[in-house]
Amino acid sequence: MPGQRGQRRQTREHGRLGPTAASLIAGAVVVALLPLTGGAAAAGHATADGSLKARVVTDAAVYPVEEGATARVRISVATTGSAPLGEPVTVDYATDADGPGATATPGEDYRPAEGSVTFPAGTASGASRTVEVVTARGGGAEPAETVPLRLTVSGAKAPAEPPRVVIDAHGLPYLDPKLPVRQRVKDLLSRMSPAEKAGQMTQAERGALTSPGDIAAYGLGSLLSGGGSVPTPDTPEAWARMVDAFQLRAQATRFQIPLVYGVDAVHGHNNLVGATIMPHNIGLGAARDPRLAERTGAVTASEVRATGVPWDFAPCLCVSRDERWGRAYESFGEDPALVIAMEPVIRGLQGAPSGKDLDRRDKVLTTAKHFVGDGGTEFGSSTTDGYTIDQGVTKVTREELEKIHLAPYREAVRRGVGTVMPSYSSLDILGDGRPPLKMHADGAMINGVLKGRMGFDGFVVSDWKAIDQIPGDYPSDVRTSVNAGVDMVMVPTAYADFHSTLVDEVEAGRISRARIDDAVSRILTAKFRLGLFEKPYADTSNLDRIGSAGHRAVAREAAAKSQVLLKNGGGVLPLTPSQKVYVAGSNADDLGNQTGGWTITWQGSSGRHTEGTTILEGMRKAAADSAVTYSRDASAPTDGHDVGVVVVGETPYAEGVGDVGNGHDLRLSEADRAAVDRVCGAMKCAVLIVSGRPQLIGDRLGDIDALVASWLPGTEGDGVADVLYGKRPFTGQLPLTWPKSEAQLPINVGDAAYDPQYPYGWGLTTARAPGAHGGAKRLGELTAEARALWKAGRADSAEGRALVTAARLLVQDRVGQKITPAVAKPFAEADHLLLGGDVTGALRKLRAAYRAAG
């Protein structure tokens, strides 16, 4: 797996494994063997199984060894409560040429071994003996060969399966790291059977494995951790042990093709307790800082790869067109130009577009998702569970499809994104005379547009059980999705059925062998580029950086820059440390609420479930404790305070569970509304809305002095405190239009009718005092400067963008809170034009907004 710790031959033989696999191998037996106790595979015999209090274990299930070397199998005894053995335990062992999976020839490939080891009564729990199996050096090139070791146990429970010595594959061209990847792929593919190829196209969920031995039995190409699917304990070390144990199992296959393990690290390594959790994408879109997005991606990649995971199902490149969608916060925004602007996150995660950095210990394979149109589904069109919009139907003209939803994928392909995940949703292109089609079945889009026109050369992986939603029986689902261009299928539980069905469909000629070879070639190419054949195990040298101060500093900066100041009457913000501040609201002191969904578990949860700083804790660090009073429900007396800060908003959710109409709406809770009313009725107040999407606040806006869209800032509440207390200025801008009412939805920049509470791109600043400008005269000067830059060919530059920012602030100062449709429409369109590089066009729109302000 990750980086720079020697060649494969230095990591494979037991006793000479790399740092992670060697030091953590004892943990591997817990992951790999204990779940099988009492299972189907018998390693030997034991007397009086029901009454035995001792058990025999081996330190691994698989022992890869270089040809000619000696494998050392450590056999240990363990007792309940770690007490000494009450009776002797005997283990008879023998190499088994006819055992399950045996492929090596005794006398030719290895020296047969047999014997007995005894643990006398009184032996301490954990005591071990070592059995050696000597392999022979043959000299020719060969695939891997397996030697089962039969154990017959008396006086204790036997292991659930026999350990296996595996003589490494050697001398074959695909194993040569000096050869070009294309040549290595061609060589390996030519040697594989149809069943082995089907295995590479199969991705199972770790918790769904009936037996860890199924990794080798089916030749699985990939495993994943779904949301909340974690080892016990949920620590970085346990993650590395777990992934290494699974990789060890893959070594018991003919060609020892490593697994590519994947996780949904959508805002940091968010399944891992203690990881650095970034703001969700919607907050990064508000920050409008592509370089910062790249840095957040780099932090995430470093923490993910350090735990042995080389593949991240991120970034989400959806263009969110309706705030009722439960995945809105996974989007960078409603404008494809904004999504494209944030795509340097791909470089942060994966490195150079060529893929040359993928074998580094701090980079991961990326996934652009969900192809295509998942953010444009029509409200009420979903047929999944109780969802109202997620996984529904996207109805667009071909022009809208190209400009809005496909545009981010063109950029992702240009940036070398490694994999693409199709959407659950269906696509209905208006005017083409065809009914809506599930994206996993849409060969015209996957094969034709993505792989053909765009030239995507990575592999396409399905979403969770997504092919099951294609109409028809299961064989139809399999052949339709694979023929449409899906290369790897996230089964995730029915891996045996998928594997056999895929083989059957190929043998029947309903899926061509050429299509299978294309899919497997793409998958193998990624594995070679990741360096997994040379370094299959975790490189844990970056484990100490997980949740480190340096990583959290990046998340803190991102949290600060994601804060959008919508209103600041009377200059309430920033606060000063000397002020006595009254803090209230459900989200002021709740780490789970501020991190949102996809954090530790799939849906997320309220409360302290990981390490980090709440907004309240950040405020208390920014000012003396005595200056901050906290009352969640605002029931404490309000007298004697200078200003109130009420932090309200949503509780966590993910995907369709969070759809409006599925138990959710866009209104603050009754308790939050009461807290706002009580505090803002008693003193000057600032209201922070911690949420994955805009909340309807118009009925209380007149009573609120300052309003902040805080989005979902992640684990670093200090970043929010930084802007509240002026350590950093507010600079964020709305990535989504803020509606006045739910009846307006969907509402987006560019709409013919556009009358929002706050327009797309709105965001006040505390970087300078309001009114320190020259009004219309200064706006004219900025326009003239932009024209000069345009004539010099430098309009789309940092200088040009700075001119537009200055003009935007002038317009906001003039408009105040009197935002009319005549102001909002050109104002929002100006930000769209700026993101697209049209500086002079953006200034023209801002001048129109300025004039409309009267």
Short mmCIF file of C-alpha atoms in Angstrom, two decimals, residues 151-468:
data_model
loop_
_atom_site.label_atom_id
_atom_site.label_comp_id
_atom_site.label_asym_id
_atom_site.label_seq_id
_atom_site.Cartn_x
_atom_site.Cartn_y
_atom_site.Cartn_z
CA LEU A 151 -3.61 -29.07 12.69
CA THR A 152 -5.15 -31.75 14.91
CA VAL A 153 -5.71 -30.46 18.43
CA SER A 154 -6.29 -32.32 21.71
CA GLY A 155 -7.29 -30.56 24.90
CA ALA A 156 -8.37 -27.28 23.30
CA LYS A 157 -10.53 -25.82 20.57
CA ALA A 158 -8.87 -25.96 17.18
CA PRO A 159 -8.50 -22.99 14.82
CA ALA A 160 -11.49 -22.60 12.56
CA GLU A 161 -9.41 -23.04 9.40
CA PRO A 162 -6.00 -24.43 8.57
CA PRO A 163 -3.16 -21.95 8.12
CA ARG A 164 -1.70 -21.85 4.62
CA VAL A 165 1.85 -21.31 3.49
CA VAL A 166 1.93 -19.55 0.12
CA ILE A 167 5.04 -19.70 -2.05
CA ASP A 168 5.13 -16.33 -3.76
CA ALA A 169 4.58 -15.92 -7.47
CA HIS A 170 7.93 -15.16 -9.06
CA GLY A 171 9.68 -14.49 -12.33
CA LEU A 172 6.53 -13.41 -14.19
CA PRO A 173 6.67 -10.14 -16.17
CA TYR A 174 3.75 -8.48 -14.36
CA LEU A 175 5.78 -8.65 -11.13
CA ASP A 176 8.59 -6.54 -12.59
CA PRO A 177 8.20 -2.91 -11.39
CA LYS A 178 10.66 -1.77 -14.06
CA LEU A 179 8.26 -2.63 -16.87
CA PRO A 180 5.66 -0.08 -18.07
CA VAL A 181 2.29 -0.41 -16.36
CA ARG A 182 0.58 -1.13 -19.69
CA GLN A 183 2.89 -4.11 -20.29
CA ARG A 184 2.41 -5.44 -16.76
CA VAL A 185 -1.36 -5.24 -17.13
CA LYS A 186 -1.30 -7.02 -20.49
CA ASP A 187 0.85 -9.83 -19.12
CA LEU A 188 -1.26 -10.39 -16.00
CA LEU A 189 -4.55 -10.20 -17.87
CA SER A 190 -3.36 -12.86 -20.35
CA ARG A 191 -2.83 -15.31 -17.48
CA MET A 192 -6.15 -14.82 -15.69
CA SER A 193 -9.16 -17.14 -15.90
CA PRO A 194 -12.71 -15.82 -16.42
CA ALA A 195 -13.42 -16.47 -12.73
CA GLU A 196 -10.34 -14.50 -11.66
CA LYS A 197 -11.36 -11.61 -13.89
CA ALA A 198 -14.88 -11.66 -12.42
CA GLY A 199 -13.33 -11.52 -8.95
CA GLN A 200 -11.46 -8.34 -9.80
CA MET A 201 -14.76 -6.73 -10.80
CA THR A 202 -16.36 -7.61 -7.45
CA GLN A 203 -16.35 -5.27 -4.45
CA ALA A 204 -17.69 -6.54 -1.12
CA GLU A 205 -18.33 -4.79 2.18
CA ARG A 206 -15.90 -5.88 4.88
CA GLY A 207 -18.66 -6.79 7.32
CA ALA A 208 -20.51 -8.88 4.73
CA LEU A 209 -17.75 -11.46 4.28
CA THR A 210 -19.06 -14.87 5.28
CA SER A 211 -15.45 -15.84 5.77
CA PRO A 212 -12.22 -13.87 5.32
CA GLY A 213 -11.11 -16.84 3.20
CA ASP A 214 -13.67 -15.76 0.61
CA ILE A 215 -11.24 -13.01 -0.43
CA ALA A 216 -9.05 -15.71 -1.98
CA ALA A 217 -11.86 -18.12 -2.85
CA TYR A 218 -13.52 -15.53 -5.09
CA GLY A 219 -10.38 -13.56 -5.92
CA LEU A 220 -12.11 -10.39 -4.80
CA GLY A 221 -10.75 -7.21 -6.30
CA SER A 222 -11.88 -4.83 -3.61
CA LEU A 223 -13.36 -4.37 -0.17
CA LEU A 224 -14.91 -1.26 1.31
CA SER A 225 -16.02 0.16 4.60
CA GLY A 226 -19.49 1.64 4.33
CA GLY A 227 -20.45 4.54 6.58
CA GLY A 228 -19.81 3.46 10.16
CA SER A 229 -18.23 0.13 9.17
CA VAL A 230 -15.10 0.21 11.32
CA PRO A 231 -12.76 -2.09 13.22
CA THR A 232 -12.88 -2.46 16.99
CA PRO A 233 -11.43 -0.36 18.45
CA ASP A 234 -11.87 2.45 15.95
CA THR A 235 -8.25 3.59 16.04
CA PRO A 236 -5.70 4.26 13.30
CA GLU A 237 -3.67 1.24 14.36
CA ALA A 238 -6.71 -1.03 14.24
CA TRP A 239 -7.57 0.23 10.74
CA ALA A 240 -4.06 -0.59 9.54
CA ARG A 241 -4.22 -4.06 11.14
CA MET A 242 -7.60 -4.73 9.58
CA VAL A 243 -6.63 -3.71 6.07
CA ASP A 244 -3.34 -5.61 6.32
CA ALA A 245 -5.17 -8.76 7.41
CA PHE A 246 -7.44 -8.53 4.38
CA GLN A 247 -4.46 -7.90 2.10
CA LEU A 248 -2.74 -10.94 3.58
CA ARG A 249 -5.72 -13.03 2.49
CA ALA A 250 -5.35 -11.80 -1.10
CA GLN A 251 -1.83 -13.24 -1.12
CA ALA A 252 -3.37 -16.74 -1.11
CA THR A 253 -4.41 -16.40 -4.75
CA ARG A 254 -2.55 -17.59 -7.85
CA PHE A 255 -1.36 -14.17 -8.92
CA GLN A 256 -1.51 -12.49 -5.52
CA ILE A 257 -3.39 -9.51 -6.89
CA PRO A 258 -3.79 -7.06 -4.00
CA LEU A 259 -7.12 -5.62 -2.91
CA VAL A 260 -7.89 -1.96 -3.43
CA TYR A 261 -9.70 -0.94 -0.22
CA GLY A 262 -12.11 2.00 -0.37
CA VAL A 263 -13.84 4.36 2.07
CA ASP A 264 -16.15 7.36 1.89
CA ALA A 265 -13.73 9.95 3.29
CA VAL A 266 -15.88 12.84 2.10
CA HIS A 267 -14.63 15.49 4.56
CA GLY A 268 -11.62 13.91 6.17
CA HIS A 269 -11.20 10.27 7.23
CA ASN A 270 -14.67 10.62 8.65
CA ASN A 271 -15.20 7.01 9.78
CA LEU A 272 -12.19 7.25 12.09
CA VAL A 273 -12.49 8.62 15.62
CA GLY A 274 -9.85 11.30 16.14
CA ALA A 275 -9.35 12.10 12.46
CA THR A 276 -9.30 15.69 11.22
CA ILE A 277 -12.81 16.48 10.01
CA MET A 278 -13.03 19.27 7.45
CA PRO A 279 -16.05 21.41 6.67
CA HIS A 280 -18.35 19.57 4.30
CA ASN A 281 -18.02 20.53 0.62
CA ILE A 282 -20.72 23.16 0.88
CA GLY A 283 -18.51 25.05 3.34
CA LEU A 284 -15.50 24.75 1.05
CA GLY A 285 -17.62 26.19 -1.74
CA ALA A 286 -18.46 29.11 0.55
CA ALA A 287 -14.74 29.64 1.21
CA ARG A 288 -14.09 30.22 -2.52
CA ASP A 289 -10.43 29.23 -2.07
CA PRO A 290 -9.24 26.55 -4.55
CA ARG A 291 -5.79 26.32 -2.97
CA LEU A 292 -7.37 25.72 0.43
CA ALA A 293 -9.58 22.99 -1.10
CA GLU A 294 -6.41 21.33 -2.39
CA ARG A 295 -4.83 21.49 1.07
CA THR A 296 -7.89 19.92 2.71
CA GLY A 297 -7.68 17.12 0.16
CA ALA A 298 -4.01 16.59 0.95
CA VAL A 299 -4.73 16.30 4.69
CA THR A 300 -7.51 13.81 4.05
CA ALA A 301 -5.36 11.72 1.72
CA SER A 302 -2.51 11.60 4.23
CA GLU A 303 -4.77 10.42 7.05
CA VAL A 304 -6.63 7.88 4.92
CA ARG A 305 -3.52 6.32 3.37
CA ALA A 306 -1.77 6.12 6.75
CA THR A 307 -4.39 3.58 7.84
CA GLY A 308 -3.70 1.36 4.84
CA VAL A 309 -6.60 2.59 2.71
CA PRO A 310 -5.56 3.65 -0.82
CA TRP A 311 -8.94 4.65 -2.30
CA ASP A 312 -11.35 7.44 -1.39
CA PHE A 313 -14.90 7.69 -2.74
CA ALA A 314 -14.53 11.45 -3.11
CA PRO A 315 -14.94 14.18 -4.24
CA CYS A 316 -18.63 14.64 -4.89
CA LEU A 317 -18.93 16.81 -8.01
CA CYS A 318 -22.70 17.15 -7.90
CA VAL A 319 -24.21 20.52 -8.73
CA SER A 320 -26.92 20.94 -6.09
CA ARG A 321 -29.96 22.59 -7.64
CA ASP A 322 -32.54 22.09 -4.85
CA GLU A 323 -31.96 22.68 -1.14
CA ARG A 324 -34.54 20.01 -0.31
CA TRP A 325 -31.98 17.38 -1.34
CA GLY A 326 -30.49 15.49 1.61
CA ARG A 327 -27.06 15.53 -0.04
CA ALA A 328 -26.92 19.28 -0.72
CA TYR A 329 -24.03 19.72 1.72
CA GLU A 330 -21.93 17.19 -0.24
CA SER A 331 -21.92 19.65 -3.14
CA PHE A 332 -19.61 22.65 -3.48
CA GLY A 333 -22.62 24.64 -4.65
CA GLU A 334 -25.39 25.25 -7.16
CA ASP A 335 -23.17 26.71 -9.88
CA PRO A 336 -21.09 24.36 -12.07
CA ALA A 337 -18.48 27.12 -12.32
CA LEU A 338 -18.03 26.98 -8.53
CA VAL A 339 -17.80 23.18 -8.50
CA ILE A 340 -15.14 23.33 -11.23
CA ALA A 341 -13.24 26.03 -9.31
CA MET A 342 -12.99 23.72 -6.27
CA GLU A 343 -11.63 20.74 -8.20
CA PRO A 344 -8.00 21.32 -7.16
CA VAL A 345 -9.15 19.11 -4.26
CA ILE A 346 -8.47 16.23 -6.69
CA ARG A 347 -4.79 17.14 -6.84
CA GLY A 348 -4.68 17.38 -3.06
CA LEU A 349 -6.09 13.88 -2.76
CA GLN A 350 -4.44 12.13 -5.69
CA GLY A 351 -1.51 14.22 -6.86
CA ALA A 352 -0.51 14.88 -10.45
CA PRO A 353 -3.05 14.22 -13.26
CA SER A 354 -0.70 11.59 -14.71
CA GLY A 355 -1.16 9.37 -11.66
CA LYS A 356 2.59 9.38 -10.95
CA ASP A 357 2.02 10.28 -7.29
CA LEU A 358 -0.45 7.51 -6.52
CA ASP A 359 2.13 5.23 -4.93
CA ARG A 360 3.06 7.88 -2.37
CA ARG A 361 2.24 7.24 1.26
CA ASP A 362 0.14 10.42 1.41
CA LYS A 363 -2.01 10.09 -1.73
CA VAL A 364 -5.14 8.11 -2.58
CA LEU A 365 -7.10 7.12 -5.65
CA THR A 366 -10.01 9.53 -6.10
CA THR A 367 -13.62 9.07 -7.18
CA ALA A 368 -15.71 11.67 -9.00
CA LYS A 369 -19.34 11.11 -8.06
CA HIS A 370 -22.16 10.75 -8.86
CA PHE A 371 -22.20 10.63 -12.64
CA VAL A 372 -24.29 12.40 -13.79
CA GLY A 373 -27.04 14.77 -12.59
CA ASP A 374 -27.54 13.57 -9.03
CA GLY A 375 -27.90 17.16 -7.83
CA GLY A 376 -30.64 17.95 -10.34
CA THR A 377 -33.30 15.41 -9.41
CA GLU A 378 -36.87 16.66 -9.39
CA PHE A 379 -38.63 16.93 -6.04
CA GLY A 380 -41.16 14.11 -5.64
CA SER A 381 -39.58 11.91 -8.32
CA SER A 382 -37.77 9.45 -6.04
CA THR A 383 -39.14 5.93 -5.59
CA THR A 384 -36.55 4.81 -3.01
CA ASP A 385 -37.89 4.17 0.50
CA GLY A 386 -39.37 7.43 1.83
CA TYR A 387 -37.00 9.65 -0.15
CA THR A 388 -38.55 12.63 -1.89
CA ILE A 389 -35.74 13.78 -4.15
CA ASP A 390 -32.56 11.73 -3.69
CA GLN A 391 -32.18 8.96 -6.31
CA GLY A 392 -35.01 10.51 -8.31
CA VAL A 393 -35.17 11.70 -11.91
CA THR A 394 -33.14 14.55 -13.39
CA LYS A 395 -35.13 16.20 -16.18
CA VAL A 396 -32.97 18.48 -18.31
CA THR A 397 -32.46 19.60 -21.86
CA ARG A 398 -29.28 18.39 -23.50
CA GLU A 399 -27.87 21.91 -23.25
CA GLU A 400 -28.60 22.03 -19.50
CA LEU A 401 -27.03 18.62 -19.06
CA GLU A 402 -23.83 19.73 -20.77
CA LYS A 403 -23.50 23.14 -19.09
CA ILE A 404 -24.62 22.26 -15.58
CA HIS A 405 -24.05 18.61 -14.78
CA LEU A 406 -21.44 17.29 -17.21
CA ALA A 407 -19.10 20.27 -17.03
CA PRO A 408 -17.52 19.30 -13.66
CA TYR A 409 -16.71 15.81 -14.99
CA ARG A 410 -14.88 17.20 -18.01
CA GLU A 411 -12.65 19.08 -15.57
CA ALA A 412 -12.24 16.01 -13.34
CA VAL A 413 -11.10 13.88 -16.27
CA ARG A 414 -8.65 16.61 -17.25
CA ARG A 415 -7.28 16.50 -13.71
CA GLY A 416 -6.77 12.73 -13.93
CA VAL A 417 -9.45 11.54 -11.50
CA GLY A 418 -8.89 7.82 -10.95
CA THR A 419 -12.41 6.44 -10.73
CA VAL A 420 -15.96 7.59 -11.39
CA MET A 421 -19.11 6.44 -9.58
CA PRO A 422 -22.46 6.60 -11.39
CA SER A 423 -25.50 8.04 -9.67
CA TYR A 424 -28.49 6.16 -8.32
CA SER A 425 -30.64 8.70 -10.12
CA SER A 426 -32.22 8.46 -13.55
CA LEU A 427 -31.66 10.80 -16.46
CA ASP A 428 -34.49 12.13 -18.60
CA ILE A 429 -33.19 14.25 -21.47
CA LEU A 430 -36.13 16.33 -22.58
CA GLY A 431 -37.01 16.08 -26.24
CA ASP A 432 -35.12 12.90 -27.05
CA GLY A 433 -38.26 10.73 -26.96
CA ARG A 434 -36.77 8.25 -24.47
CA PRO A 435 -38.07 7.41 -20.98
CA PRO A 436 -35.90 8.10 -17.92
CA LEU A 437 -32.97 5.70 -17.63
CA LYS A 438 -31.08 4.65 -14.50
CA MET A 439 -27.54 5.97 -14.71
CA HIS A 440 -26.02 2.54 -13.97
CA ALA A 441 -27.73 1.32 -17.15
CA ASP A 442 -26.92 4.32 -19.34
CA GLY A 443 -24.27 3.13 -21.77
CA ALA A 444 -24.64 6.25 -23.89
CA MET A 445 -23.46 8.36 -20.95
CA ILE A 446 -20.88 6.01 -19.36
CA ASN A 447 -19.35 4.39 -22.45
CA GLY A 448 -20.26 7.10 -24.91
CA VAL A 449 -19.73 10.40 -23.10
CA LEU A 450 -17.49 9.61 -20.11
CA LYS A 451 -15.14 7.00 -21.56
CA GLY A 452 -15.55 7.97 -25.21
CA ARG A 453 -15.93 11.70 -25.71
CA MET A 454 -14.23 12.75 -22.45
CA GLY A 455 -11.51 10.11 -22.71
CA PHE A 456 -11.76 8.85 -19.12
CA ASP A 457 -9.19 6.05 -18.73
CA GLY A 458 -9.79 5.10 -15.08
CA PHE A 459 -12.41 2.63 -13.94
CA VAL A 460 -16.10 3.05 -13.16
CA VAL A 461 -17.36 1.68 -9.84
CA SER A 462 -21.03 1.29 -9.01
CA ASP A 463 -22.72 2.75 -5.96
CA TRP A 464 -23.94 0.60 -3.05
CA LYS A 465 -26.32 -2.09 -4.43
CA ALA A 466 -27.13 0.34 -7.22
CA ILE A 467 -27.38 -2.21 -10.01
CA ASP A 468 -30.26 -3.81 -8.09
#
